């Protein structure tokens, strides 16, 4: 309790129950009972004793810590009733109280808004549920309540401790939603959970299952290689972990995040720590200015409570972090038909469209961020659910019934419109997405665009079903549309300007007809919203930089006349992602080096290898010794020792790119 008229520092409340980074944690087994009640203080915490809390818990109580094992059955429900009356309570710790998913609804109700403009029932800033048994189900319910409160402004939670609660990788998606929806969250502890099952643990589980079957012992010998095999296969948990990293990198408030070792790769862990350090420094600068009574400098972030769901949009304009538009390109090399034949796909001029979009914002000279990705369903889901993008631009091959994506291996992944809608509903159903507009830049894209409309995107641009548009028409429309948006036009105004640009373009002979093929959906809705109001002018707009890689030496360009080799390039790309060594063989002059270069450029653009790609010209290498010298000369430019990953070959014969 605090004397009337006095207020404790946040640090006095925040650190009372959070473990230090070096503390060792271990979760209680699912069937293990909480510690027995002991001591005179604990003996008072019975159901009957808790029953008087709703009328006797004084409003001056600012922090409440229930000792481990001291909460009796049904105690959380009585305690939650009391908490609703404790409107000044700022810190609550319930460590080791045996809480299960069914115990959380009363606690979750504290954070959910009771109506438009209604104040929160309990303005908690610090919550510790360490060493309980809430599991994935309880965590999802808790995170959903915090998300709802964060979006409504009724939840101001700053620190959350769910360490040692039997959480698995299934919790990562709701956690990503939480980081996008609760702008006040500054500290989060997730240690001693199974967020990233190790290959050794998976091998042990499989071995136990195998040994329990009549024939299981015959297969145990083969399981010895399972950990290394699992390390070499794509992991959905690792993909979710990368999404978690992206969510943190897009978060300007989170300052402390405790994770178990192994969830992130060393390079990702370094990125995470750098972002957390930047957030701590920025928040400290803000506090220093606030404590000094000075006005906040323009380069400092606004306080979290002032930020809206769209990353800084406050209704009259953007403040703090500039808005972001996600751009995804689908440019697969080949596809497989129903008979299993690999067929080439038409190559799109992705570089040209990227340059046009960048030119629009460069000419407008407004503070807007662009994020370029290659279109896989995983990347689409991340951009939609992270809640960091105000707009989404898709460019790819069109089909009346599908949205063409990449499969991550050089091939096409045709996503039926029904499945696209289900993917979007899973994201938008959480209410997290901040998308205000989507531009589906593909022929026949009306059906795919309608899927975005049906999940709540208010403004969607597409091409009429069963209609094509030429590349010059698409380019003219795209450049004019984004330039108009950047300078503050409404969606309808930007759409009309873009159509007129197609009509008057000298490179589009049938301008009137092609302009009529662009649609603004929903057809009968109002589109008079200004999506990018009052953007900050900049002297020079810089396009987004490519991710830094260790192997940054350039790759030679493929010949200009390199056509008709998409299937071969696809096979090389697929092989590179599967094998340690790939050799392309064939007669002299048939194009082995060109195919190899095209494959390397494809995987380099998509950052399939985190350290990059190294090209070694080995045309003069006639024996292993000279090949080693060529590799050594190339790696010396990067201060690397020979033996790393590389690509090269003996051109002019039966050699190839490896």
XYZ file of C-alpha atoms in Angstrom:
658
model
C 0.000 0.000 0.000
C 1.149 3.534 -0.704
C 0.410 6.608 1.419
C -2.226 8.898 -0.040
C -0.872 11.429 -2.501
C 2.409 9.592 -3.185
C 3.305 7.646 -6.289
C 6.036 4.992 -6.560
C 8.478 4.919 -9.428
C 7.708 2.408 -12.134
C 11.031 0.722 -11.447
C 9.868 -0.059 -7.903
C 6.946 -2.041 -9.294
C 8.419 -3.471 -12.492
C 11.309 -5.391 -11.001
C 9.636 -6.970 -7.989
C 9.038 -10.369 -9.590
C 10.877 -10.437 -12.909
C 13.812 -12.871 -12.928
C 17.252 -11.598 -13.724
C 18.682 -12.599 -17.122
C 21.099 -15.025 -15.467
C 18.533 -16.777 -13.268
C 17.940 -20.446 -14.077
C 14.280 -21.335 -14.525
C 12.592 -24.690 -14.805
C 8.888 -25.284 -15.441
C 6.813 -27.423 -13.119
C 5.679 -30.706 -14.639
C 2.071 -30.626 -15.913
C 0.889 -33.014 -13.201
C 3.041 -31.618 -10.410
C 1.098 -29.974 -7.613
C 2.025 -26.497 -6.414
C 4.015 -26.250 -3.164
C 1.922 -26.894 -0.056
C 0.608 -24.022 1.942
C 2.821 -23.262 4.886
C 3.245 -20.523 7.445
C 0.668 -18.443 9.197
C 0.414 -16.023 6.285
C -0.370 -18.788 3.829
C -2.920 -20.442 6.065
C -5.093 -17.338 5.876
C -5.456 -17.603 2.084
C -8.445 -19.933 1.947
C -11.526 -19.524 -0.209
C -13.334 -18.038 2.773
C -10.524 -15.572 3.472
C -10.437 -14.401 -0.140
C -14.183 -13.894 -0.204
C -13.942 -10.545 1.595
C -11.351 -9.101 -0.795
C -13.847 -7.419 -3.184
C -15.036 -5.111 -0.415
C -11.861 -4.849 1.629
C -9.063 -4.470 -0.920
C -8.288 -0.756 -0.534
C -7.838 1.320 -3.677
C -4.442 2.453 -2.358
C -2.995 -1.018 -3.079
C -0.499 -0.555 -5.919
C 1.223 -3.956 -5.981
C 0.059 -7.440 -5.014
C 2.324 -10.499 -4.807
C 0.754 -13.892 -4.049
C 3.452 -16.235 -2.777
C 4.166 -19.433 -4.674
C 1.555 -22.074 -3.900
C -0.570 -19.716 -1.812
C -3.532 -19.470 -4.178
C -6.196 -22.085 -3.374
C -8.588 -23.667 -5.900
C -11.045 -21.126 -7.288
C -8.924 -18.428 -5.671
C -8.125 -16.732 -8.957
C -11.836 -16.079 -9.579
C -12.286 -14.445 -6.182
C -9.043 -12.546 -6.590
C -10.071 -11.271 -10.034
C -13.311 -9.934 -8.590
C -11.261 -8.012 -6.064
C -8.920 -6.724 -8.749
C -11.803 -5.153 -10.670
C -12.332 -2.837 -7.712
C -8.596 -2.087 -7.307
C -8.394 0.536 -10.017
C -4.988 1.738 -8.781
C -3.320 -1.696 -8.874
C -0.268 -1.502 -11.128
C 1.667 -4.715 -10.413
C 0.374 -8.273 -9.925
C 2.534 -11.361 -9.383
C 1.077 -14.880 -9.248
C 4.166 -17.112 -9.563
C 3.869 -20.867 -9.108
C 0.172 -20.813 -8.265
C -0.725 -23.803 -10.437
C -2.782 -21.706 -12.851
C -4.219 -23.626 -15.789
C -5.980 -22.374 -18.960
C -9.383 -22.597 -17.273
C -8.248 -20.231 -14.530
C -7.404 -17.363 -16.866
C -10.779 -15.998 -18.144
C -11.395 -13.868 -15.027
C -7.882 -12.465 -15.294
C -8.224 -11.862 -19.036
C -11.451 -9.949 -18.433
C -9.421 -7.257 -16.680
C -7.841 -6.178 -19.953
C -10.820 -6.397 -22.321
C -12.634 -3.064 -22.799
C -16.140 -3.010 -21.402
C -17.458 -0.552 -23.974
C -16.541 2.395 -26.132
C -14.585 4.875 -24.057
C -14.910 2.839 -20.880
C -11.841 2.981 -18.608
C -10.014 -0.247 -17.804
C -11.227 -2.074 -14.727
C -7.659 -2.590 -13.539
C -4.794 -0.508 -14.941
C -2.107 -3.162 -14.520
C 1.323 -2.275 -15.827
C 3.262 -5.317 -14.624
C 2.017 -8.929 -14.630
C 3.967 -12.044 -13.648
C 2.553 -15.545 -14.183
C 5.906 -17.293 -13.948
C 6.081 -21.061 -13.258
C 2.404 -21.856 -13.846
C 0.762 -24.297 -16.271
C -1.188 -22.049 -18.596
C 0.132 -23.826 -21.730
C -0.574 -22.774 -25.305
C -4.345 -22.525 -24.797
C -4.031 -20.203 -21.819
C -1.326 -18.090 -23.470
C -3.427 -17.619 -26.613
C -6.426 -16.487 -24.539
C -4.281 -14.125 -22.475
C -2.529 -12.651 -25.526
C -5.874 -12.176 -27.302
C -7.235 -10.235 -24.315
C -4.106 -8.075 -24.181
C -4.387 -7.456 -27.938
C -8.011 -6.370 -27.601
C -7.150 -4.060 -24.728
C -4.106 -2.664 -26.510
C -6.059 -1.810 -29.642
C -8.819 -0.173 -27.615
C -6.392 1.711 -25.380
C -7.783 0.047 -22.241
C -4.638 -2.023 -21.572
C -1.398 -0.284 -20.584
C 0.626 -3.358 -19.602
C 4.364 -2.650 -19.732
C 5.902 -5.938 -18.547
C 4.740 -9.547 -18.855
C 6.404 -12.662 -17.398
C 5.173 -16.029 -18.716
C 8.423 -17.924 -18.185
C 8.216 -21.663 -17.421
C 4.600 -22.153 -18.505
C 4.864 -25.101 -20.946
C 4.494 -22.904 -24.015
C 5.418 -24.319 -27.429
C 6.032 -22.877 -30.892
C 2.234 -22.753 -31.368
C 2.322 -19.664 -29.146
C 4.617 -17.690 -31.456
C 1.894 -16.482 -33.832
C -0.313 -15.049 -31.026
C 2.855 -13.559 -29.541
C 3.605 -11.773 -32.819
C 0.045 -10.406 -32.794
C 0.634 -9.169 -29.239
C 3.778 -7.238 -30.196
C 1.880 -5.549 -33.012
C -1.177 -4.654 -30.909
C 0.099 -3.665 -27.457
C 2.241 -0.547 -27.975
C 3.007 -0.120 -24.247
C 4.730 -3.510 -23.780
C 8.391 -2.925 -22.882
C 9.512 -6.159 -21.162
C 8.667 -9.793 -21.909
C 10.053 -13.016 -20.403
C 9.543 -16.264 -22.341
C 12.329 -18.413 -20.923
C 12.061 -22.066 -19.852
C 9.427 -22.826 -22.496
C 9.557 -25.202 -25.484
C 9.259 -22.522 -28.150
C 11.886 -24.168 -30.344
C 11.996 -27.971 -29.936
C 15.559 -29.124 -30.486
C 16.346 -31.982 -32.894
C 17.714 -34.001 -29.980
C 14.403 -33.685 -28.119
C 12.496 -34.653 -31.263
C 14.770 -37.656 -31.793
C 14.215 -38.766 -28.195
C 10.430 -38.540 -28.605
C 10.512 -40.553 -31.825
C 12.818 -43.128 -30.231
C 10.445 -43.565 -27.306
C 7.528 -44.059 -29.679
C 9.503 -46.531 -31.777
C 10.678 -48.556 -28.783
C 7.093 -49.028 -27.633
C 6.129 -50.843 -30.864
C 6.937 -54.526 -31.620
C 9.282 -53.581 -34.440
C 10.565 -50.391 -32.880
C 13.940 -51.691 -31.672
C 14.899 -52.543 -35.246
C 14.671 -48.880 -36.227
C 16.433 -47.277 -33.261
C 19.834 -47.501 -34.894
C 18.626 -45.358 -37.781
C 17.419 -42.687 -35.361
C 20.969 -41.787 -34.345
C 21.189 -39.603 -37.450
C 17.848 -37.890 -36.809
C 19.211 -34.747 -35.050
C 21.492 -33.854 -37.958
C 18.704 -34.664 -40.409
C 16.261 -32.382 -38.634
C 18.841 -29.594 -38.578
C 19.024 -29.772 -42.375
C 15.267 -29.634 -42.947
C 13.129 -26.459 -42.945
C 11.513 -25.929 -39.557
C 8.188 -24.194 -39.077
C 9.338 -23.253 -35.580
C 12.414 -21.553 -37.013
C 10.214 -19.747 -39.538
C 7.983 -18.504 -36.715
C 11.096 -17.488 -34.779
C 12.180 -15.379 -37.733
C 8.736 -13.756 -37.768
C 9.158 -13.031 -34.067
C 12.462 -11.319 -34.851
C 10.795 -9.246 -37.576
C 8.043 -8.248 -35.142
C 10.639 -7.069 -32.626
C 12.598 -5.193 -35.304
C 9.370 -3.363 -36.208
C 8.633 -2.551 -32.552
C 9.855 0.789 -31.210
C 8.930 0.169 -27.527
C 10.053 -3.341 -26.496
C 13.274 -2.891 -24.524
C 13.785 -6.242 -22.772
C 13.049 -9.696 -24.173
C 14.295 -12.870 -22.508
C 14.401 -16.012 -24.662
C 15.998 -19.421 -24.289
C 19.239 -19.986 -26.147
C 18.746 -21.721 -29.484
C 15.445 -20.156 -30.499
C 17.256 -17.651 -32.723
C 20.417 -18.123 -34.722
C 23.476 -16.174 -33.494
C 23.128 -13.584 -36.259
C 19.424 -13.123 -35.487
C 20.172 -12.873 -31.768
C 22.654 -10.076 -32.466
C 20.003 -8.219 -34.528
C 17.504 -8.663 -31.701
C 19.834 -7.305 -29.037
C 20.795 -4.334 -31.218
C 17.118 -3.396 -31.694
C 16.361 -3.745 -27.978
C 19.346 -1.532 -27.177
C 18.119 1.113 -29.629
C 14.664 1.012 -28.071
C 16.098 1.392 -24.562
C 18.214 4.335 -25.650
C 15.319 6.062 -27.440
C 12.974 5.578 -24.488
C 15.585 6.875 -22.065
C 16.045 10.000 -24.185
C 12.297 10.516 -24.139
C 12.189 10.122 -20.351
C 15.106 12.520 -19.916
C 13.306 15.193 -21.925
C 10.002 14.534 -20.164
C 11.598 14.734 -16.703
C 13.326 17.958 -17.663
C 10.024 19.449 -18.810
C 11.406 20.019 -22.313
C 9.459 19.596 -25.526
C 10.112 16.307 -27.286
C 12.598 16.657 -30.168
C 11.312 15.636 -33.559
C 13.728 12.732 -33.881
C 12.526 11.048 -30.681
C 9.717 8.542 -30.657
C 6.336 9.581 -29.338
C 5.263 7.905 -26.091
C 3.573 4.547 -26.708
C 0.107 5.680 -25.634
C 0.080 8.280 -28.401
C 0.658 5.767 -31.150
C -2.208 4.313 -33.091
C -2.553 0.812 -34.489
C -0.998 1.844 -37.778
C 2.443 2.522 -36.333
C 2.137 6.196 -35.564
C -0.994 7.387 -37.340
C -2.958 9.655 -35.046
C -5.866 10.635 -37.285
C -4.459 13.939 -38.536
C -1.203 12.563 -39.860
C 1.767 10.337 -39.182
C 4.000 10.900 -36.166
C 7.242 9.175 -35.215
C 7.795 6.086 -37.357
C 6.946 6.630 -41.067
C 4.236 4.386 -42.548
C 5.348 1.219 -44.308
C 4.108 -0.344 -47.554
C 4.892 -3.995 -48.170
C 5.734 -5.025 -51.743
C 5.850 -8.708 -52.714
C 6.898 -10.047 -56.111
C 6.069 -13.523 -57.408
C 8.459 -14.544 -60.174
C 8.835 -18.358 -60.189
C 11.018 -20.063 -62.769
C 8.785 -23.038 -63.534
C 5.602 -24.866 -62.596
C 4.494 -28.498 -62.584
C 1.365 -29.573 -64.457
C -1.086 -32.312 -63.518
C 1.000 -34.909 -65.381
C 4.095 -34.007 -63.385
C 5.859 -32.216 -66.225
C 7.980 -29.182 -65.365
C 7.014 -26.237 -67.561
C 8.734 -22.840 -67.831
C 7.066 -19.711 -66.463
C 7.295 -16.338 -68.165
C 9.929 -14.176 -66.475
C 8.562 -10.883 -65.129
C 10.524 -7.634 -65.122
C 10.562 -7.349 -61.339
C 13.479 -4.916 -61.290
C 11.547 -2.518 -63.546
C 8.447 -2.484 -61.336
C 10.527 -2.085 -58.193
C 12.308 0.887 -59.747
C 8.976 2.482 -60.733
C 7.599 2.255 -57.196
C 10.817 3.691 -55.766
C 10.788 6.474 -58.376
C 7.293 7.493 -57.267
C 8.311 8.048 -53.645
C 11.652 9.526 -54.648
C 9.849 12.160 -56.723
C 7.292 12.813 -53.976
C 10.090 13.168 -51.386
C 7.947 12.025 -48.479
C 8.915 9.876 -45.475
C 7.540 6.459 -46.438
C 9.138 3.065 -45.849
C 9.017 0.262 -48.408
C 9.611 -3.384 -47.590
C 10.345 -5.637 -50.568
C 9.836 -9.394 -50.303
C 9.466 -12.301 -52.688
C 5.942 -13.675 -52.583
C 5.580 -16.889 -50.632
C 2.553 -17.698 -48.517
C 4.767 -17.437 -45.448
C 5.881 -13.894 -46.335
C 2.320 -12.857 -47.200
C 1.054 -14.150 -43.875
C 3.837 -12.327 -42.023
C 3.187 -8.987 -43.711
C -0.545 -9.272 -43.053
C -0.379 -10.411 -39.444
C 2.521 -8.336 -38.131
C 0.395 -5.205 -38.419
C 3.304 -3.021 -39.572
C 2.135 -2.218 -43.122
C -0.533 0.306 -44.102
C -0.575 -1.052 -47.657
C 0.345 -4.162 -49.615
C 1.404 -4.366 -53.263
C 1.431 -7.759 -54.986
C 2.895 -8.301 -58.435
C 2.901 -11.656 -60.203
C 1.324 -13.905 -62.801
C -2.450 -13.676 -63.059
C -5.131 -16.358 -63.095
C -8.929 -16.065 -62.642
C -8.956 -18.719 -59.907
C -5.528 -18.558 -58.285
C -2.952 -16.216 -56.858
C 0.472 -17.226 -58.103
C 3.098 -17.398 -55.347
C 6.609 -18.838 -55.112
C 7.275 -22.131 -53.341
C 10.683 -21.043 -52.031
C 12.520 -23.444 -54.343
C 12.165 -21.717 -57.700
C 8.763 -23.214 -58.518
C 5.261 -21.790 -58.647
C 2.745 -22.239 -55.846
C -0.772 -21.601 -57.133
C -2.981 -20.652 -54.191
C -6.715 -21.107 -54.918
C -8.829 -18.076 -54.060
C -10.710 -20.118 -51.443
C -7.471 -20.960 -49.640
C -6.245 -17.385 -49.978
C -9.407 -16.181 -48.269
C -8.910 -18.742 -45.465
C -5.311 -17.589 -44.980
C -6.424 -13.968 -44.747
C -9.355 -14.748 -42.458
C -6.991 -16.473 -40.020
C -5.008 -13.239 -39.813
C -7.761 -10.646 -39.979
C -9.920 -12.662 -37.602
C -7.539 -11.564 -34.852
C -8.234 -7.928 -35.745
C -4.500 -7.269 -35.942
C -3.877 -6.318 -39.538
C -3.438 -2.627 -40.277
C -3.847 -2.854 -44.042
C -5.780 0.066 -45.470
C -5.247 -0.807 -49.131
C -4.043 -3.676 -51.327
C -2.946 -3.466 -54.958
C -3.108 -6.853 -56.724
C -1.081 -6.042 -59.837
C -1.751 -9.095 -61.992
C -3.954 -10.021 -64.918
C -7.319 -11.639 -64.057
C -6.862 -10.672 -60.390
C -10.423 -9.599 -59.531
C -11.272 -12.839 -57.708
C -8.082 -12.761 -55.615
C -8.675 -9.087 -54.807
C -12.214 -9.889 -53.687
C -10.719 -12.183 -51.009
C -9.012 -9.143 -49.474
C -12.264 -7.177 -49.641
C -14.174 -9.943 -47.869
C -11.800 -9.928 -44.888
C -12.137 -6.192 -44.390
C -9.537 -4.326 -46.448
C -11.381 -1.093 -47.332
C -9.594 -0.288 -50.627
C -8.380 -2.915 -53.119
C -7.156 -2.370 -56.695
C -7.229 -5.229 -59.198
C -7.626 -6.130 -62.867
C -10.974 -7.323 -64.181
C -11.636 -11.027 -64.245
C -10.752 -12.596 -67.619
C -8.942 -9.450 -68.745
C -5.262 -8.789 -69.361
C -3.249 -5.604 -69.116
C 0.043 -5.002 -70.845
C 3.261 -4.380 -68.922
C 3.472 -0.720 -70.078
C -0.098 -0.113 -68.861
C 0.603 -1.727 -65.488
C 3.808 0.289 -65.104
C 2.129 3.600 -65.964
C -0.731 2.923 -63.550
C 1.569 1.833 -60.704
C 3.887 4.831 -60.874
C 1.084 7.414 -61.083
C -0.960 5.753 -58.309
C 1.819 5.748 -55.726
C 2.993 9.243 -56.586
C -0.554 10.547 -56.034
C -0.924 8.651 -52.733
C 2.400 9.966 -51.455
C 1.438 13.620 -51.966
C -1.840 13.227 -50.069
C -4.472 12.285 -52.669
C -7.477 10.213 -51.665
C -7.658 6.618 -52.827
C -10.302 7.545 -55.412
C -8.257 10.508 -56.591
C -5.066 8.451 -56.925
C -6.990 5.740 -58.799
C -8.452 8.265 -61.251
C -5.046 9.883 -61.810
C -3.465 6.489 -62.452
C -6.145 5.542 -65.008
C -5.633 8.836 -66.805
C -1.889 8.148 -66.868
C -2.596 4.912 -68.746
C -4.885 6.687 -71.204
C -2.286 9.345 -72.046
C 0.805 7.109 -71.998
C 2.562 6.994 -75.426
C 3.669 3.411 -74.708
C 0.069 2.145 -74.356
C -1.648 2.294 -77.778
C -5.065 1.155 -76.527
C -4.985 3.353 -73.438
C -8.760 3.823 -72.992
C -9.435 0.085 -73.172
C -6.565 -0.892 -70.888
C -7.394 1.780 -68.300
C -10.958 0.423 -68.071
C -9.577 -2.958 -66.973
C -8.400 -1.593 -63.597
C -10.932 -1.862 -60.761
C -11.229 -0.176 -57.371
C -13.047 -2.490 -54.949
C -15.541 -2.595 -53.304
C -17.308 -1.196 -56.356
C -20.029 0.801 -54.605
C -18.073 1.897 -51.535
C -16.684 5.356 -50.815
C -12.952 5.673 -51.418
C -12.434 9.272 -50.307
C -9.995 8.370 -47.520
C -6.520 9.897 -47.535
C -4.278 6.968 -46.643
C -0.998 8.865 -46.266
C -1.906 12.287 -44.857
C 0.680 14.875 -43.818
C 3.748 12.797 -44.573
C 6.992 14.405 -43.437
C 8.857 16.001 -46.368
C 12.451 14.809 -46.846
C 15.293 16.325 -48.839
C 16.135 12.986 -50.404
C 14.148 9.759 -50.299
C 16.344 6.664 -50.085
C 15.121 3.239 -51.247
C 15.419 0.378 -48.742
C 18.906 -1.096 -48.532
C 19.541 -4.746 -49.253
C 20.196 -6.908 -46.157
C 23.887 -7.024 -45.317
C 25.605 -10.354 -46.009
C 29.104 -11.577 -45.269
C 29.787 -12.567 -48.888
C 29.077 -9.277 -50.626
C 31.178 -9.556 -53.796
C 29.096 -9.095 -56.963
C 27.929 -11.978 -59.155
C 28.509 -11.607 -62.910
C 25.334 -10.868 -64.858
C 23.864 -13.536 -67.125
C 24.043 -12.812 -70.879
C 21.338 -10.468 -72.216
C 20.181 -13.143 -74.660
C 19.688 -15.686 -71.874
C 16.219 -17.021 -72.735
C 14.406 -20.324 -72.587
C 16.445 -21.852 -69.766
C 14.009 -21.405 -66.881
C 13.425 -25.138 -66.418
C 17.149 -25.874 -66.277
C 17.675 -22.951 -63.903
C 14.830 -24.230 -61.725
C 16.427 -27.678 -61.500
C 19.760 -26.139 -60.465
C 18.093 -23.917 -57.836
C 16.177 -26.856 -56.399
C 19.344 -28.955 -56.312
C 21.382 -26.212 -54.621
C 18.848 -26.034 -51.801
C 18.985 -29.822 -51.302
C 22.631 -30.789 -51.763
C 26.056 -29.653 -50.619
C 27.603 -29.975 -54.083
C 25.910 -29.480 -57.449
C 27.720 -29.833 -60.780
C 26.305 -28.671 -64.110
C 27.769 -30.673 -67.013
C 27.449 -30.460 -70.791
C 29.334 -29.783 -74.021
C 31.421 -26.650 -74.413
C 29.407 -23.512 -75.166
C 25.996 -24.984 -74.336
C 25.455 -22.471 -71.504
C 26.518 -24.200 -68.289
C 27.987 -21.043 -66.785
C 24.964 -18.966 -67.797
C 22.533 -21.379 -66.159
C 24.692 -21.509 -63.030
C 24.892 -17.722 -62.823
C 21.128 -17.400 -63.273
C 20.537 -19.930 -60.487
C 22.969 -18.184 -58.150
C 21.395 -14.809 -58.858
C 17.951 -16.279 -58.100
C 18.946 -17.659 -54.676
C 20.985 -14.532 -53.860
C 18.015 -12.220 -54.515
C 15.857 -14.319 -52.204
C 18.534 -14.537 -49.493
C 18.298 -18.315 -49.373
C 21.736 -18.362 -47.731
C 22.143 -15.974 -44.822
C 25.858 -15.396 -45.501
C 25.316 -14.749 -49.218
C 26.787 -16.296 -52.362
C 30.415 -16.230 -53.499
C 31.318 -16.603 -57.188
C 34.742 -17.941 -58.132
C 35.951 -17.814 -61.753
C 37.765 -21.116 -62.213
C 38.095 -21.176 -65.988
C 41.892 -21.286 -65.738
C 41.912 -23.967 -63.020
C 43.045 -27.243 -64.509
C 43.745 -29.215 -61.333
C 42.724 -29.178 -57.635
C 45.742 -27.077 -56.643
C 44.957 -24.278 -59.084
C 41.288 -24.408 -58.096
C 42.332 -23.982 -54.452
C 44.494 -20.982 -55.425
C 41.573 -19.391 -57.280
C 39.314 -19.882 -54.283
C 41.971 -18.525 -51.911
C 42.442 -15.411 -54.057
C 38.697 -14.747 -54.067
C 38.164 -15.321 -50.357
C 41.138 -13.140 -49.456
C 39.112 -10.142 -50.624
C 36.620 -10.887 -47.852
C 39.112 -11.890 -45.147
C 37.771 -15.429 -45.286
C 39.697 -18.673 -45.142
C 39.266 -21.156 -48.025
C 36.680 -23.816 -47.376
C 33.541 -21.706 -47.156
C 30.524 -21.971 -49.432
C 31.269 -20.920 -52.987
C 30.139 -21.237 -56.542
C 32.234 -21.515 -59.687
C 33.311 -23.951 -62.325
C 35.547 -24.985 -65.150
C 33.917 -23.274 -68.126
C 34.461 -24.437 -71.689
C 34.111 -28.185 -71.310
C 32.418 -30.800 -69.197
C 32.832 -28.675 -66.089
C 30.155 -26.509 -64.623
C 28.963 -24.235 -61.915
C 29.078 -25.837 -58.513
